[in-house]
Amino acid sequence: ETGVTQSPTHLIKTRGQQVTLRCSSQSGHNTVSWYQQALGQGPQFIFQYYREEENGRGNFPPRFSGLQFPNYSSELNVNALELDDSALYLCASGPTYGYTFGSGTRLTVV
Amino acid sequence: RKEVEQDPGPFNVPEGATVAFNCTYSNSASQSFFWYRQDCRKEPKLLMSVYSSGNEDGRFTAQLNRASQYISLLIRDSKLSDSATYLCVEDSGYALNFGKGTSLLVTP
């Protein structure tokens, strides 16, 4: 079983609202990454945190932001939600042989 | 923009068949590649790494051709439980770049 846990599992928000998604990374993993997976697409890289610092970012606007805490857990914050933000949001921890993904948060924006 | 391209399928094959998936990547500097498996509405799970020398794990064989920037996955003796989406992945060093996935349906 995966050691990466995400909460909540499902979420419905209204356009314009803000949302915070949470991830507890696998023990011993100091790197956490966030991905967005729209229906029928592969996951898209949002950003990565290493030891509480952002060290890589994909093609996402600044309203997508994150934090990593000293215990290596992480948050993804999305402001001013848009309908296109509806997706599965995945957290991955590493470094390891590949990365280990959490089961994701399914966000629906209405 | 660096891309990972896959045939989306779907591939419909009978149990016991051999099926091959291909993938191309555009970033010639990439060093690491993986195949992930994703079941419907679940998270991606690492299936195997891909090496130039080839990598075999039971019924699964992955191969990397750096000259052609081409990655393959071969599944022998397909099982019903192999039905899933297979994601070709390039590791850029700080991000995993995923293809859109190839859908496989193994039928009785």
Short mmCIF file of C-alpha atoms in Angstrom, two decimals:
data_model
loop_
_atom_site.label_atom_id
_atom_site.label_comp_id
_atom_site.label_asym_id
_atom_site.label_seq_id
_atom_site.Cartn_x
_atom_site.Cartn_y
_atom_site.Cartn_z
CA GLU A 1 0.00 0.00 0.00
CA THR A 2 1.11 3.54 -0.76
CA GLY A 3 2.64 5.53 2.07
CA VAL A 4 1.39 8.81 0.58
CA THR A 5 -1.97 9.99 1.87
CA GLN A 6 -4.08 12.80 0.47
CA SER A 7 -7.11 14.60 1.82
CA PRO A 8 -9.86 15.14 1.10
CA THR A 9 -10.65 12.42 -1.43
CA HIS A 10 -13.40 14.38 -3.12
CA LEU A 11 -14.31 18.05 -3.11
CA ILE A 12 -16.87 20.24 -4.83
CA LYS A 13 -16.22 23.97 -5.04
CA THR A 14 -17.82 26.93 -6.74
CA ARG A 15 -16.05 28.99 -9.38
CA GLY A 16 -14.08 31.81 -7.77
CA GLN A 17 -13.57 30.03 -4.47
CA GLN A 18 -10.26 28.94 -2.99
CA VAL A 19 -9.25 25.37 -2.11
CA THR A 20 -6.50 23.70 -0.09
CA LEU A 21 -5.48 20.12 -0.71
CA ARG A 22 -3.22 18.20 1.66
CA CYS A 23 -0.62 15.49 1.30
CA SER A 24 1.37 13.48 3.82
CA SER A 25 4.41 12.08 2.13
CA GLN A 26 5.97 8.71 2.71
CA SER A 27 8.29 8.49 5.69
CA GLY A 28 11.85 9.49 4.81
CA HIS A 29 10.87 11.25 1.59
CA ASN A 30 11.95 14.90 1.50
CA THR A 31 10.61 15.72 -1.96
CA VAL A 32 6.98 16.20 -2.81
CA SER A 33 5.45 17.00 -6.18
CA TRP A 34 1.94 17.90 -7.24
CA TYR A 35 0.25 16.92 -10.48
CA GLN A 36 -3.06 17.75 -12.12
CA GLN A 37 -4.78 15.08 -14.18
CA ALA A 38 -7.73 16.14 -16.29
CA LEU A 39 -10.07 13.50 -17.65
CA GLY A 40 -8.47 11.54 -20.49
CA GLN A 41 -5.07 13.17 -20.01
CA GLY A 42 -1.82 12.19 -18.39
CA PRO A 43 -0.84 13.91 -15.15
CA GLN A 44 0.64 17.40 -15.62
CA PHE A 45 3.41 18.62 -13.33
CA ILE A 46 2.42 21.61 -11.18
CA PHE A 47 5.44 22.06 -8.89
CA GLN A 48 7.90 20.28 -6.66
CA TYR A 49 9.13 21.05 -3.14
CA TYR A 50 12.39 19.93 -1.65
CA ARG A 51 13.08 20.63 2.01
CA GLU A 52 10.38 23.30 2.16
CA GLU A 53 11.56 25.19 -0.94
CA GLU A 54 9.93 25.16 -4.36
CA ASN A 55 12.56 23.82 -6.76
CA GLY A 56 10.62 23.36 -9.97
CA ARG A 57 7.37 24.54 -11.47
CA GLY A 58 5.32 23.53 -14.48
CA ASN A 59 3.17 25.68 -16.72
CA PHE A 60 0.58 26.69 -14.13
CA PRO A 61 -0.46 30.23 -13.16
CA PRO A 62 0.51 31.83 -9.83
CA ARG A 63 -2.94 31.15 -8.37
CA PHE A 64 -1.59 27.62 -7.90
CA SER A 65 0.69 27.76 -4.87
CA GLY A 66 2.05 25.36 -2.36
CA LEU A 67 3.81 24.76 0.91
CA GLN A 68 5.96 22.03 2.34
CA PHE A 69 6.25 21.70 6.11
CA PRO A 70 9.18 20.54 8.26
CA ASN A 71 7.64 17.09 8.53
CA TYR A 72 7.61 17.05 4.68
CA SER A 73 3.84 17.11 4.43
CA SER A 74 2.53 19.52 1.83
CA GLU A 75 -0.39 21.67 0.75
CA LEU A 76 -1.59 22.75 -2.66
CA ASN A 77 -3.62 25.94 -2.72
CA VAL A 78 -5.64 27.10 -5.68
CA ASN A 79 -7.22 30.55 -5.67
CA ALA A 80 -9.97 31.92 -7.89
CA LEU A 81 -11.09 28.50 -9.02
CA GLU A 82 -12.08 28.07 -12.65
CA LEU A 83 -14.19 25.35 -14.22
CA ASP A 84 -11.08 23.96 -15.97
CA ASP A 85 -9.49 23.33 -12.59
CA SER A 86 -11.80 20.33 -12.25
CA ALA A 87 -9.40 17.38 -12.19
CA LEU A 88 -7.72 14.71 -10.11
CA TYR A 89 -4.89 16.26 -8.08
CA LEU A 90 -2.08 13.88 -7.27
CA CYS A 91 0.71 14.20 -4.78
CA ALA A 92 3.91 12.23 -5.28
CA SER A 93 6.77 11.76 -2.87
CA GLY A 94 10.37 10.76 -3.43
CA PRO A 95 13.13 10.52 -4.26
CA THR A 96 13.01 6.86 -4.75
CA TYR A 97 12.82 4.38 -7.57
CA GLY A 98 10.28 6.37 -9.55
CA TYR A 99 7.86 8.27 -7.36
CA THR A 100 5.05 7.08 -5.11
CA PHE A 101 1.68 8.67 -5.72
CA GLY A 102 -1.14 9.23 -3.32
CA SER A 103 -4.65 8.22 -4.32
CA GLY A 104 -5.49 11.81 -5.19
CA THR A 105 -8.14 14.42 -4.53
CA ARG A 106 -10.90 14.69 -7.09
CA LEU A 107 -11.88 18.36 -7.36
CA THR A 108 -15.03 19.42 -9.13
CA VAL A 109 -15.59 23.13 -9.78
CA VAL A 110 -19.17 24.12 -10.57
CA ARG B 1 7.89 22.26 -25.12
CA LYS B 2 9.18 18.79 -24.30
CA GLU B 3 6.64 16.13 -25.21
CA VAL B 4 5.98 12.49 -24.54
CA GLU B 5 3.75 10.99 -27.20
CA GLN B 6 1.76 7.77 -27.00
CA ASP B 7 -0.87 6.08 -29.10
CA PRO B 8 -4.02 6.41 -26.94
CA GLY B 9 -5.50 3.17 -28.23
CA PRO B 10 -7.64 1.52 -27.07
CA PHE B 11 -5.92 -1.77 -27.62
CA ASN B 12 -8.40 -4.64 -27.34
CA VAL B 13 -6.67 -8.01 -27.12
CA PRO B 14 -7.74 -11.52 -26.14
CA GLU B 15 -6.33 -13.21 -23.07
CA GLY B 16 -2.97 -14.78 -23.80
CA ALA B 17 -2.05 -12.35 -26.55
CA THR B 18 1.15 -10.36 -26.76
CA VAL B 19 0.75 -6.61 -27.02
CA ALA B 20 3.28 -3.83 -27.50
CA PHE B 21 3.03 -0.13 -26.69
CA ASN B 22 5.29 2.53 -28.06
CA CYS B 23 6.18 5.98 -26.91
CA THR B 24 8.40 8.77 -28.23
CA TYR B 25 10.00 11.62 -26.34
CA SER B 26 11.46 14.88 -27.54
CA ASN B 27 14.00 15.79 -24.85
CA SER B 28 17.22 14.11 -25.90
CA ALA B 29 18.84 15.07 -22.58
CA SER B 30 16.43 13.00 -20.50
CA GLN B 31 18.11 10.27 -18.52
CA SER B 32 15.37 8.26 -16.85
CA PHE B 33 12.18 6.75 -18.13
CA PHE B 34 9.39 4.70 -16.60
CA TRP B 35 6.19 2.94 -17.41
CA TYR B 36 3.35 3.52 -14.97
CA ARG B 37 0.05 1.71 -14.85
CA GLN B 38 -3.16 3.50 -13.96
CA ASP B 39 -6.45 1.79 -13.23
CA CYS B 40 -9.69 3.66 -13.73
CA ARG B 41 -10.02 6.56 -11.27
CA LYS B 42 -6.95 5.43 -9.33
CA GLU B 43 -3.45 6.83 -8.91
CA PRO B 44 -0.60 5.88 -11.27
CA LYS B 45 1.56 3.05 -9.99
CA LEU B 46 5.11 2.38 -11.08
CA LEU B 47 5.30 -0.65 -13.35
CA MET B 48 8.96 -0.60 -14.30
CA SER B 49 11.96 1.47 -15.26
CA VAL B 50 13.23 1.57 -18.81
CA TYR B 51 16.89 1.04 -19.65
CA SER B 52 18.82 0.97 -22.91
CA SER B 53 19.86 -2.58 -22.11
CA GLY B 54 16.23 -3.57 -21.71
CA ASN B 55 14.39 -4.45 -18.54
CA GLU B 56 12.32 -7.57 -18.03
CA ASP B 57 9.97 -8.29 -15.15
CA GLY B 58 7.98 -11.47 -15.61
CA ARG B 59 5.66 -10.99 -18.57
CA PHE B 60 6.69 -7.36 -19.03
CA THR B 61 9.65 -6.11 -21.06
CA ALA B 62 10.62 -2.47 -21.46
CA GLN B 63 13.16 -1.10 -23.90
CA LEU B 64 14.73 2.29 -24.53
CA ASN B 65 16.21 3.35 -27.87
CA ARG B 66 18.06 6.62 -27.27
CA ALA B 67 19.05 7.12 -30.89
CA SER B 68 15.41 7.10 -31.98
CA GLN B 69 14.09 8.60 -28.70
CA TYR B 70 11.68 5.72 -28.50
CA ILE B 71 10.42 3.61 -25.60
CA SER B 72 8.48 0.39 -25.74
CA LEU B 73 6.58 -1.91 -23.41
CA LEU B 74 5.84 -5.50 -24.33
CA ILE B 75 3.28 -7.56 -22.41
CA ARG B 76 3.28 -11.28 -23.04
CA ASP B 77 0.49 -13.73 -22.18
CA SER B 78 -1.98 -10.94 -21.39
CA LYS B 79 -4.25 -11.41 -18.37
CA LEU B 80 -7.65 -9.85 -17.74
CA SER B 81 -6.03 -8.01 -14.84
CA ASP B 82 -3.66 -6.23 -17.24
CA SER B 83 -6.58 -4.07 -18.42
CA ALA B 84 -5.57 -0.53 -17.52
CA THR B 85 -4.03 2.63 -18.93
CA TYR B 86 -0.27 2.50 -19.41
CA LEU B 87 1.57 5.78 -19.03
CA CYS B 88 4.97 6.45 -20.59
CA VAL B 89 6.98 8.76 -18.36
CA GLU B 90 10.14 10.81 -18.79
CA ASP B 91 11.97 12.01 -15.69
CA SER B 92 13.40 15.47 -16.35
CA GLY B 93 15.22 15.53 -13.01
CA TYR B 94 12.61 17.39 -11.01
CA ALA B 95 9.41 16.59 -12.88
CA LEU B 96 7.82 13.54 -14.40
CA ASN B 97 6.51 14.23 -17.90
CA PHE B 98 3.68 11.88 -18.69
CA GLY B 99 2.24 10.82 -21.99
CA LYS B 100 -1.53 10.78 -22.25
CA GLY B 101 -1.56 7.03 -21.76
CA THR B 102 -2.46 3.98 -23.81
CA SER B 103 -5.62 2.13 -22.89
CA LEU B 104 -5.51 -1.67 -22.85
CA LEU B 105 -8.53 -3.92 -22.59
CA VAL B 106 -7.90 -7.65 -22.31
CA THR B 107 -10.98 -9.71 -23.11
CA PRO B 108 -11.84 -13.34 -22.27
#
